[in-house]
Coordinates of C-alpha atoms and ligand atoms in Angstrom, one line a residue:
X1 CA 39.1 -5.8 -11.5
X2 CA 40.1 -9.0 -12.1
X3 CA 41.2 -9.9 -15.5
X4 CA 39.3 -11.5 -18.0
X5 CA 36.5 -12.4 -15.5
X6 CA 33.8 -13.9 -17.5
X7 CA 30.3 -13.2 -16.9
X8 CA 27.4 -15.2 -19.0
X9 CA 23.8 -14.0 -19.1
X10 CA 20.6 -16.3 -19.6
X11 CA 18.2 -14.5 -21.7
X12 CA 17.8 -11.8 -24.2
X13 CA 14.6 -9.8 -21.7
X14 CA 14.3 -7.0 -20.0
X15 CA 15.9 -8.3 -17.4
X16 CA 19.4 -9.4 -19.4
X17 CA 19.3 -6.2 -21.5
X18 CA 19.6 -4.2 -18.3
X19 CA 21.9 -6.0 -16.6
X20 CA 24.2 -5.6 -19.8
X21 CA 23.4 -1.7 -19.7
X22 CA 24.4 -1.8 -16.3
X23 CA 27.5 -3.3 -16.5
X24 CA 28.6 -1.2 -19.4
X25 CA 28.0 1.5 -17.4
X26 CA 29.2 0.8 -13.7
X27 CA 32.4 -1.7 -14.7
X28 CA 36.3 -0.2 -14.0
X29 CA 37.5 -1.8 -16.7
X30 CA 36.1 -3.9 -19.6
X31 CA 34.3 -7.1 -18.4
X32 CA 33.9 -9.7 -21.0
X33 CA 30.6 -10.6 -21.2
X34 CA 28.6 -13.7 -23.5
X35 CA 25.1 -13.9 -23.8
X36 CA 22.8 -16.9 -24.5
X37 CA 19.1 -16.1 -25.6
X38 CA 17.1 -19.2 -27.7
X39 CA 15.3 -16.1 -29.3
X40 CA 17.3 -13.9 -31.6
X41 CA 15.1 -11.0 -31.1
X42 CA 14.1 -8.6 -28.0
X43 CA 10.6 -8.0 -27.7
X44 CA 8.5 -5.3 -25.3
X45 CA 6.0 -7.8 -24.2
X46 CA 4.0 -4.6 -22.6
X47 CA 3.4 -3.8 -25.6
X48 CA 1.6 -6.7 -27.4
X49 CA -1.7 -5.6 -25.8
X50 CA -1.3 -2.6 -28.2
X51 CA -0.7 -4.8 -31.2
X52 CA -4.4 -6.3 -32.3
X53 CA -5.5 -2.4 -32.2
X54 CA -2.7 -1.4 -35.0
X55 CA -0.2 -0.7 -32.4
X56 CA 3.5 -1.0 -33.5
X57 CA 5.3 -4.2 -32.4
X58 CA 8.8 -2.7 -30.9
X59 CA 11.3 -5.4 -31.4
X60 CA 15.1 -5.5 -31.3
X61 CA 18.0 -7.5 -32.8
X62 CA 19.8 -9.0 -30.2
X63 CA 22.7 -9.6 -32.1
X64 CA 23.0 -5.9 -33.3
X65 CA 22.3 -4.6 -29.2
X66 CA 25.2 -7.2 -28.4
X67 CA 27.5 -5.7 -31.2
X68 CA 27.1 -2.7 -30.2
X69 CA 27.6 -3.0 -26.2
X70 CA 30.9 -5.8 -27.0
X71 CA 29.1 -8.6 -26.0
X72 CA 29.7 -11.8 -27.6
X73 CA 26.1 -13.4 -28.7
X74 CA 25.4 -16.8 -28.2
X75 CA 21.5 -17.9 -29.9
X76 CA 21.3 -20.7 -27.9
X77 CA 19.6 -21.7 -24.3
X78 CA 20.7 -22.2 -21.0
X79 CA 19.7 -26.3 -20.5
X80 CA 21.7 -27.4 -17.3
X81 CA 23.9 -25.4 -14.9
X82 CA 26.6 -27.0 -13.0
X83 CA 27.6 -25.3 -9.7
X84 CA 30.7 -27.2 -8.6
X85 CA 32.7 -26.6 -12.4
X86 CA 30.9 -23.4 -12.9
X87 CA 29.7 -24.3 -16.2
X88 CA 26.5 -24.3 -18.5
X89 CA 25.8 -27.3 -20.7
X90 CA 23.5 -25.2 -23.7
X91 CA 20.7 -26.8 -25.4
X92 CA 22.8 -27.1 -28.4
X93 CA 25.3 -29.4 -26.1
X94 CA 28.2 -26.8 -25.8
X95 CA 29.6 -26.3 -22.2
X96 CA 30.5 -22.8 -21.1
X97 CA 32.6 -21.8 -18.3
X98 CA 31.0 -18.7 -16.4
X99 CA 33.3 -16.7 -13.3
X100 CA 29.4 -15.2 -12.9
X101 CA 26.9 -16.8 -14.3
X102 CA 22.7 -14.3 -14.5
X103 CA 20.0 -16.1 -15.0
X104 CA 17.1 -14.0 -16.4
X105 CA 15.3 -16.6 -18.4
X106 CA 11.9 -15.1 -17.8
X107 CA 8.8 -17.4 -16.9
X108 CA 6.0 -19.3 -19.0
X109 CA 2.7 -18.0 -19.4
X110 CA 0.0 -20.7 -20.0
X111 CA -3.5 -21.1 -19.3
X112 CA -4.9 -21.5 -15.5
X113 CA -8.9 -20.5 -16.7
X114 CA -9.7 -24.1 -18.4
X115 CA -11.8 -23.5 -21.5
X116 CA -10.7 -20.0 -21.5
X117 CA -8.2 -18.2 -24.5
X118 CA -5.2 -16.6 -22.7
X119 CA -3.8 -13.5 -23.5
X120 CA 0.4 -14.6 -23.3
X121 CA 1.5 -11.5 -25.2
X122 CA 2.6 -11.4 -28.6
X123 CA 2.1 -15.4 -29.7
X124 CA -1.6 -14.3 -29.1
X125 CA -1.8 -10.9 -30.8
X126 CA -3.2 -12.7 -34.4
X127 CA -5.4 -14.8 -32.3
X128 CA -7.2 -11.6 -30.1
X129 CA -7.3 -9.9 -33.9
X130 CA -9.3 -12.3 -34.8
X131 CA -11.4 -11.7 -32.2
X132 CA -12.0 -8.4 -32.5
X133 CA -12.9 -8.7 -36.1
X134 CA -15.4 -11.3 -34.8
X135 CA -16.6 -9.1 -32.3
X136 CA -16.9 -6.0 -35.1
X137 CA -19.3 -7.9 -37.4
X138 CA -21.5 -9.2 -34.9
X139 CA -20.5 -12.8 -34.9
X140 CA -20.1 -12.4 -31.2
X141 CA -21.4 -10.1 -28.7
X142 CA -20.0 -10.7 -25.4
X143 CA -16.6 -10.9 -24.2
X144 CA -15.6 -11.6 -20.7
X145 CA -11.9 -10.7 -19.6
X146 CA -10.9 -12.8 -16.4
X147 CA -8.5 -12.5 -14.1
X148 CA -8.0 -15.9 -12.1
X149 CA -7.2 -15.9 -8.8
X150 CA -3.3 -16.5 -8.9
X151 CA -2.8 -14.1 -11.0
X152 CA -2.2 -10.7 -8.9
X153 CA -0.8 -8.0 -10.9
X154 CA -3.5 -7.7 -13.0
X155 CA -2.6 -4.2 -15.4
X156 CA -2.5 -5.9 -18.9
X157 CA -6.3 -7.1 -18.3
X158 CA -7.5 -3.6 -18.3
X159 CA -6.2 -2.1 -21.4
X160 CA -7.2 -5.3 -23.4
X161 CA -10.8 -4.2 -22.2
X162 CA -10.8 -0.7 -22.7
X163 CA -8.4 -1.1 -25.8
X164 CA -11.5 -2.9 -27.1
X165 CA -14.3 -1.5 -25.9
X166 CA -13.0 1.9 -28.1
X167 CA -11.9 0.4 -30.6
X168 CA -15.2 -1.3 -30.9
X169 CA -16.8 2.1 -30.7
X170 CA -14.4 3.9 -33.2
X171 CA -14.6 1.1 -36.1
X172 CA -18.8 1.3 -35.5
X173 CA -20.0 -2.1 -33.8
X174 CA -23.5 -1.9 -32.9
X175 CA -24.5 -3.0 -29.4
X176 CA -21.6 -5.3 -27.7
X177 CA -21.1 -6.6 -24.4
X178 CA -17.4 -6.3 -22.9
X179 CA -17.1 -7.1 -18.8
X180 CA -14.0 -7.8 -16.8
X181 CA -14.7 -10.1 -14.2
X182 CA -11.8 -10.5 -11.1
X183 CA -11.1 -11.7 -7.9
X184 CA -9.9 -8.0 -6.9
X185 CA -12.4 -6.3 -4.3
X186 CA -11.6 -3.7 -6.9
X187 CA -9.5 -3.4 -10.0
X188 CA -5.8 -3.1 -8.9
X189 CA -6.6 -3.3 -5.3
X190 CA -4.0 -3.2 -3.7
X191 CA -2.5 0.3 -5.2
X192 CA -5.4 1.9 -3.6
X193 CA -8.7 3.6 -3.5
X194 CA -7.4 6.2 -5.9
X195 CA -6.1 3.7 -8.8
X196 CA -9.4 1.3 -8.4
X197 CA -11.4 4.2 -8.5
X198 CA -9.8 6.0 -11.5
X199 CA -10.0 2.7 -13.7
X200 CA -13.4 2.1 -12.7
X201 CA -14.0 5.4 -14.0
X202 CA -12.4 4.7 -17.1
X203 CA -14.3 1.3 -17.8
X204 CA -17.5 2.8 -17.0
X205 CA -16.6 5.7 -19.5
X206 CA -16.0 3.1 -22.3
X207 CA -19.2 1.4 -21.8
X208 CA -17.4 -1.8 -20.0
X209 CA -18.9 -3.8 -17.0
X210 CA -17.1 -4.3 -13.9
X211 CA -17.5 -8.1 -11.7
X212 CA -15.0 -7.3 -8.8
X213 CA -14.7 -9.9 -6.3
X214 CA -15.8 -12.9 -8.4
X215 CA -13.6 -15.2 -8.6
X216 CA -13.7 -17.4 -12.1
X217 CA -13.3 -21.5 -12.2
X218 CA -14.3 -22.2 -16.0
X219 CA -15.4 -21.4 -19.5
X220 CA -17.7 -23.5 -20.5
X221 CA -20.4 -23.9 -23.3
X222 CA -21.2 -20.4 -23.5
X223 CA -20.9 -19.7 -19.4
X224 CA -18.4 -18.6 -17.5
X225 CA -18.5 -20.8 -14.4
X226 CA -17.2 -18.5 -10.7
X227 CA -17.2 -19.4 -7.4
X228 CA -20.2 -19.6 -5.1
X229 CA -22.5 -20.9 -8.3
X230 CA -22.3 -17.3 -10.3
X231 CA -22.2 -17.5 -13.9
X232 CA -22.1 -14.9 -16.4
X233 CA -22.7 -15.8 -20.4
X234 CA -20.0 -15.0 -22.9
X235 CA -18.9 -15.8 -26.2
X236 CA -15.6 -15.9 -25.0
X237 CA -13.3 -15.6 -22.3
X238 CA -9.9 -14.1 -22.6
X239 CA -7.7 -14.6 -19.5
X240 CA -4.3 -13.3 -17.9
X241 CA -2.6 -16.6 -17.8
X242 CA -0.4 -18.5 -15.0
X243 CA 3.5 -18.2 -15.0
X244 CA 6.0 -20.8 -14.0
X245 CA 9.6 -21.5 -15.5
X246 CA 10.7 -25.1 -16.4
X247 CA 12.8 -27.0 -15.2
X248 CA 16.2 -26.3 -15.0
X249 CA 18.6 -28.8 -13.9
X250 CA 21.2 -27.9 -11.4
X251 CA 19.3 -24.6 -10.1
X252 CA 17.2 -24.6 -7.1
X253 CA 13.8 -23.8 -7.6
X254 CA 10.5 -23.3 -5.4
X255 CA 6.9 -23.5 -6.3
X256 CA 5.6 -23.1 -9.9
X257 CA 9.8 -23.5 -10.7
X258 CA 10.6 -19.9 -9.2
X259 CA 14.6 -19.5 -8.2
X260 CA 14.8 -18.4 -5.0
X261 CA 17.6 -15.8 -4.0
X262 CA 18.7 -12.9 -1.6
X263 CA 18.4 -9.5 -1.7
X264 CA 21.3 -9.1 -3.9
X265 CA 19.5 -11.9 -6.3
X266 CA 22.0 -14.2 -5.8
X267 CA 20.7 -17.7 -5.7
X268 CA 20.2 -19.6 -3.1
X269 CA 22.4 -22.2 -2.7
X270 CA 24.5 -21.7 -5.7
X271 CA 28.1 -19.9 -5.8
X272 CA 28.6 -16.9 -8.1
X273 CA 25.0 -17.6 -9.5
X274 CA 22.5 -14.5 -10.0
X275 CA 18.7 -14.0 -11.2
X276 CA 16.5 -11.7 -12.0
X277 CA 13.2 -10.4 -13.6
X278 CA 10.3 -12.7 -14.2
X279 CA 12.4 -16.8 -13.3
X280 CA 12.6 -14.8 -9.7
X281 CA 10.6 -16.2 -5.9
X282 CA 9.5 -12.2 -6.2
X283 CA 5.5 -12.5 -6.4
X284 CA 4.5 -9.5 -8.8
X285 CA 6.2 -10.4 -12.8
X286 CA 6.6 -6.7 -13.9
X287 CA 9.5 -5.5 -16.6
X288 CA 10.3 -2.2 -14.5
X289 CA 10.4 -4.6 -11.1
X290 CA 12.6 -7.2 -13.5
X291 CA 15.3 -3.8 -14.4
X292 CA 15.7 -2.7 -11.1
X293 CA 16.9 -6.5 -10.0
X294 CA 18.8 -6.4 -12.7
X295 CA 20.4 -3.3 -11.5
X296 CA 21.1 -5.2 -7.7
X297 CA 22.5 -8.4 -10.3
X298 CA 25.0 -6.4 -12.3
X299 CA 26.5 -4.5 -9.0
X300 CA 26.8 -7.6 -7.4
X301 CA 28.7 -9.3 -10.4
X302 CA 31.1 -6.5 -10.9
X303 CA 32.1 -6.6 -7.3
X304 CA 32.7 -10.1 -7.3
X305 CA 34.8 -9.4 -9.7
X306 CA 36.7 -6.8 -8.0
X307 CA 34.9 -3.5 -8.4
X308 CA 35.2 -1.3 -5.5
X309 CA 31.0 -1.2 -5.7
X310 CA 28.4 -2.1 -3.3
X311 CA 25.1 -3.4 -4.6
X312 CA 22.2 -1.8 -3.1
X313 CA 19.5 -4.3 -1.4
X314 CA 16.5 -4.5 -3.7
X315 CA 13.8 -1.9 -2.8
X316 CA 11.3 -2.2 -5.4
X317 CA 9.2 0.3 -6.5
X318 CA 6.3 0.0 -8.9
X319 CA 6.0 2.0 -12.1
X320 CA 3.1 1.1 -14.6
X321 CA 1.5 2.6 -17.5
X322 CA -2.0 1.9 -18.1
X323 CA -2.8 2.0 -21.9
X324 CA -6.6 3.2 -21.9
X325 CA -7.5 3.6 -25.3
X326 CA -7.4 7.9 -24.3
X327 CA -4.9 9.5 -22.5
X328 CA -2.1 6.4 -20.8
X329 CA -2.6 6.9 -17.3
X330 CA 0.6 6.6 -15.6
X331 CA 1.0 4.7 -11.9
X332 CA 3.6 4.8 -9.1
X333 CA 2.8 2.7 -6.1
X334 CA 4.1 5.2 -3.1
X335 CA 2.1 3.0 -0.6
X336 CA 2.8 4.6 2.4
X337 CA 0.0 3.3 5.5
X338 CA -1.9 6.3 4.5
X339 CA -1.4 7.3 1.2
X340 CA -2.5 5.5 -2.3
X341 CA -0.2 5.2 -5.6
X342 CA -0.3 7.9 -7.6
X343 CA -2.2 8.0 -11.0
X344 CA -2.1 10.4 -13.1
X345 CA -2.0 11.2 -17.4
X346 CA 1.1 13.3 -16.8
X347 CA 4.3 11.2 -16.9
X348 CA 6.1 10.1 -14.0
X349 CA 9.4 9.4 -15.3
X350 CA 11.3 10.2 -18.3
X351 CA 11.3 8.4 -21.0
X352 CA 7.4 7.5 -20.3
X353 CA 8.5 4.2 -22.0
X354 CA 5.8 1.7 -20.9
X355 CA 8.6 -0.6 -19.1
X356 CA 10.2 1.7 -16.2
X357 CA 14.0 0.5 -16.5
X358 CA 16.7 2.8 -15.1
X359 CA 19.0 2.7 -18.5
X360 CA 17.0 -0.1 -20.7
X361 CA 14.0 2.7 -20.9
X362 CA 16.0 5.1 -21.9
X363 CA 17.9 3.2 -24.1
X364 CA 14.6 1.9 -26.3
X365 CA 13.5 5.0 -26.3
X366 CA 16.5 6.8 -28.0
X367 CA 16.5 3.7 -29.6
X368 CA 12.7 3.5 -31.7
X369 CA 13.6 7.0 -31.7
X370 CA 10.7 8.0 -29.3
X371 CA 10.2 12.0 -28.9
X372 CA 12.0 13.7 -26.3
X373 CA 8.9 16.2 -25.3
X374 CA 9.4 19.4 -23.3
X375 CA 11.3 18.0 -20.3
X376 CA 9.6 18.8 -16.8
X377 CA 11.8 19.3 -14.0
X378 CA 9.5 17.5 -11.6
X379 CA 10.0 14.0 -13.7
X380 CA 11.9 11.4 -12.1
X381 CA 14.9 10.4 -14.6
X382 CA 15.1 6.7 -14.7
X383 CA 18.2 7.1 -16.1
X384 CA 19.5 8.3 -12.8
X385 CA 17.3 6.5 -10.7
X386 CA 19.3 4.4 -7.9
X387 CA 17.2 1.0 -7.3
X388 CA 17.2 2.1 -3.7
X389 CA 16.0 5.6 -3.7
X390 CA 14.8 6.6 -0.2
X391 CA 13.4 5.8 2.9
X392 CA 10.3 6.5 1.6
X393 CA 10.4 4.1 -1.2
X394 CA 11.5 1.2 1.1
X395 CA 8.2 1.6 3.2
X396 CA 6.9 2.1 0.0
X397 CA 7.7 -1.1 -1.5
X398 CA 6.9 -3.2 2.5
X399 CA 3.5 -1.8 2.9
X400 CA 3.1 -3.1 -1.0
X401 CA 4.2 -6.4 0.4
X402 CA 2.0 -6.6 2.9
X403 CA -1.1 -5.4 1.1
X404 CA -0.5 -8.5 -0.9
X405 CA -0.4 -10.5 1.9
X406 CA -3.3 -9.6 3.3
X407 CA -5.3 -10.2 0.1
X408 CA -3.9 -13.9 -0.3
X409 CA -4.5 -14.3 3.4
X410 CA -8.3 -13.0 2.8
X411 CA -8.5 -15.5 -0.4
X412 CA -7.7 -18.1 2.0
X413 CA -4.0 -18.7 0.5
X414 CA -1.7 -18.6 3.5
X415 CA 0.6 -20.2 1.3
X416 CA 1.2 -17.0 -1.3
X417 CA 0.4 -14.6 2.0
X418 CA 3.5 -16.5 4.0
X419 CA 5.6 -16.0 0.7
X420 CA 4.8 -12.5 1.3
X421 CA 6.0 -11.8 4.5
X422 CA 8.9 -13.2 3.2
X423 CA 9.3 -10.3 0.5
X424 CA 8.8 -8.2 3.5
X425 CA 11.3 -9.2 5.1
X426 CA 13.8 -9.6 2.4
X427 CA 13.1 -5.5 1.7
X428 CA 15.9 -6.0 4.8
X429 CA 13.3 -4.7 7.5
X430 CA 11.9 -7.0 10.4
X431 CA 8.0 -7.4 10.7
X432 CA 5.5 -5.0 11.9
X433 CA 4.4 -6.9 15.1
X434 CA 1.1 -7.5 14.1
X435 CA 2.4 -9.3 10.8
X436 CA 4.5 -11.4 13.4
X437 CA 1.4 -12.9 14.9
X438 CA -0.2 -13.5 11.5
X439 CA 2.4 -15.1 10.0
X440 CA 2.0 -17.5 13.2
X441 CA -1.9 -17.9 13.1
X442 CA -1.2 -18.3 9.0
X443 CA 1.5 -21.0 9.4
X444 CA -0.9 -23.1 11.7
X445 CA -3.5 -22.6 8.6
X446 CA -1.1 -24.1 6.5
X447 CA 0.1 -27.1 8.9
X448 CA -4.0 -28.0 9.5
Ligands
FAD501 C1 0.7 -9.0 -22.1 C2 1.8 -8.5 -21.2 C3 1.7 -7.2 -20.7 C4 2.7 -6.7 -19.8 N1 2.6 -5.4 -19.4 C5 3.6 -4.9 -18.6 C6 3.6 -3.5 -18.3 O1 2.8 -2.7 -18.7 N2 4.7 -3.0 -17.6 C7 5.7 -3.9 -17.1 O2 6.6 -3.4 -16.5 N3 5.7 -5.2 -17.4 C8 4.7 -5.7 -18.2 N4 4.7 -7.0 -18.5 C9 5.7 -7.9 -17.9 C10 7.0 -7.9 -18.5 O3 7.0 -8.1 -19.9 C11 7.9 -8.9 -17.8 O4 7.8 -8.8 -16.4 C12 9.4 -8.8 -18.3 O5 9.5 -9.0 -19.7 C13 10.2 -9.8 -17.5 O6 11.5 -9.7 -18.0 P1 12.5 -11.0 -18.0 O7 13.8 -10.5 -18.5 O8 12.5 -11.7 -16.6 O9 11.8 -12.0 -19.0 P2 11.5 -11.9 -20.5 O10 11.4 -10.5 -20.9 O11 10.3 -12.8 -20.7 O12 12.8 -12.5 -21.2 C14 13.2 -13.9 -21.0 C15 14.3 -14.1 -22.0 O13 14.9 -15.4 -21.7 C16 15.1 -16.2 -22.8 N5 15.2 -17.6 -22.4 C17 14.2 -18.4 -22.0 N6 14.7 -19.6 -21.7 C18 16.0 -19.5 -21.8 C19 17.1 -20.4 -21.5 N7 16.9 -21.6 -21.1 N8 18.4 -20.0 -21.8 C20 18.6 -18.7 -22.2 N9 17.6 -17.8 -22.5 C21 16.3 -18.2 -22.2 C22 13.9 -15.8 -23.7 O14 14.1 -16.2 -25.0 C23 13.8 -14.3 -23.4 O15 14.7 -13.6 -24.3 C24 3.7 -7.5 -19.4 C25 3.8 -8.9 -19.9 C26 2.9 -9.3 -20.8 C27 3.0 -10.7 -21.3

């Protein structure tokens, strides 16, 4: 391995933390490694929707989790990246020389329901307390959760409104009204008729209403303004929110600011430049989707630096858990043409850590020092996952792909449905032959 080749990581996520595991674990020989994060500490943003209902914030000092893996730690930000001198100027002015440079900066979440609160993750947790306590003593009665119609993995939405509809139930509220209104035909559409029907279950269980196929334009005065003059009244509206990532000079970036790259994340048009997790062109923003990237980053780095290692192309595969206010149910999308995700309370991989990374999941868990149940032979060990499983995976993660772009298609964005094709055909496969005349019918829509 080349000596003294210096890799620099953007961010202090999921995505940098398991590009650091991964290094540490697949490198020949030591690979000095600095990492720059504005925020001093990691937080599991998955879990935040647990935190207004007593649920433990899981944080971790980045400076220790540096320490401890021989990485020097930088608490400063990425603000300009120049290609030609491999460099980074940092917010706080210093220039740093990179031989690899990962971005993995994450996105911003911000409001795209106007009038409507969003639910961001932990900067909102005292705000949706509130809220609830609101909602406990009767000084409202009828919350709406909305999903808008850019937003398309739409998981955290769900446990906010069960999480409250029991908790509303357990802490004694008298008669409240809690609905979930979405664009979705059916909540988490496109895992399947067994995943929308199994949460349907589960709202209707805990009391909640269900308004699939609306989708929302506004909060206003009390109503919650959707498409095709419906309106439903409300107290308030709490939203998933819209993601995009700032500017950030010297990097290519696409629509809403995402980087664009190849199958090995490295970036488009930029030398010895990597990205991964949430700052990605990839449509769905998911932490176990941001660790397996991570995984195709670090491979790629360490052979550019020598290692005799081949990255694998990135075959994503979707691994959520659902926190339900009862039993988590626990999803894998295996979307094969004729099968759905499974969903089931058992877990699927091991640690059932609610963000599926090969070694950060583990890591946390061993970490908070999470129980090590009874191990069941059948579970899938992230641990020793490989990012590209199987065959059955890859079709997996295309028929994913293309279930999303028949969605946006439907919705009338050819736009996001062309940008789908493109994942499908990034997953290293060429198009089903019917997708080859959509994509032509849904370029014309666009050009018109
Ligand atoms: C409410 C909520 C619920 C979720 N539920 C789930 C779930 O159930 N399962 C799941 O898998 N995922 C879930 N997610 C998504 C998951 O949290 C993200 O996909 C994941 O955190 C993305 O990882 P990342 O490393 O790309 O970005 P992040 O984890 O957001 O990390 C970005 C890092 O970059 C740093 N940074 C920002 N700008 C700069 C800069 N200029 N220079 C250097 N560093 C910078 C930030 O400080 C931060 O440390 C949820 C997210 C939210 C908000």
């Amino acid at each position: 391995m080349a000596d003294g080749f210096q890799v620099v990581i953007a961010g202090g996520g999921v995505a940098a933390l398991e590009a650091v595991l991964a290094i540490r674990a697949l490198e020949e020989s030591p690979t000095p490694i600095e990492l720059l994060s504005p925020s001093r500490d990691f937080r599991l943003q998955a879990l935040s929707v647990a935190e207004p209902f007593g649920g433990d914030a899981r944080t971790l000092d980045l400076a220790g989790f540096c320490a401890d893996h021989d990485v020097v730690y930088r608490p400063d930000g990425v603000a300009e990246v120049w290609g030609g001198p491999q460099r980074v100027l940092t917010d706080r002015g210093d220039e740093i020389f990179y031989d690899a440079l990962l971005m993995a900066t994450g996105a911003r979440r911000a409001s795209v329901l106007p009038g409507s609160h969003p639910f961001r993750g932990a900067a909102d947790v005292g705000w949706f307390g509130d809220l609830l306590e609101r909602l406990r003593r009767g000084a409202i009665s009828e919350v709406a959760f909305a999903v808008p119609r850019q937003v398309k993995w739409t998981l955290p939405i769900w446990e906010l409104a069960m999480l409250t509809a029991t908790w509303l139930a357990e802490a004694g509220g008298g008669e409240r009204k809690i609905t979930v209104v979405t664009h979705e035909p059916a909540p988490m559409e496109v895992l399947g008729e067994a995943v929308s029907s199994r949460v349907a279950e589960l709202l209707a269980e805990r009391g909640v209403e269900l308004e699939a196929g609306v989708g929302v334009v506004r909060f206003d005065q009390g109503r919650l303004v959707c498409e095709r003059g419906k309106e439903f009244r409300a107290d308030e509206v709490v939203a998933l929110p819209g993601l995009s990532v700032p500017e950030i000079p010297g990097v290519p970036q696409g629509r809403y600011g995402f980087i664009g790259c190849d199958a090995e994340m490295r970036v488009d048009g930029l030398d010895r430049v990597w990205v991964a997790g949430d700052s990605t062109w990839f449509p769905i923003k998911q932490g176990g989707l941001a660790a397996q990237q991570a995984e195709v980053a670090a491979a790629g780095i360490l052979r550019a630096a020598g290692a005799d290692i081949e990255p694998p192309p990135l075959r994503p595969v979707l691994r959520g858990a659902l926190i339900t206010g009862g039993q988590p149910q626990f999803i894998r999308a295996e979307i094969g043409a004729d099968s759905d995700a499974v969903l089931t309370t058992s877990p699927l991989w091991w640690p059932p850590i609610k963000v599926a990374g090969p070694r950060l999941g583990p890591y946390l868990a061993a970490h908070w020092s999470l129980e090590r149940e009874e191990e069941d032979p059948g579970l899938e060990q992230t641990e020793d996952l490989e990012p590209a499983a199987d065959e059955r995976e890859h079709e997996a993660a295309l028929r994913l792909a293309l279930d999303f772009a028949e969605i946006d298609a439907r919705d009338g964005d050819y736009v996001e449905a062309l940008r789908w094709l493109e994942v499908a055909e990034r997953l290293n496969v060429t198009l089903p032959a019917e997708y080859v005349q959509r994509r032509d019918d849904w370029r014309a829509a666009v050009a018109h």
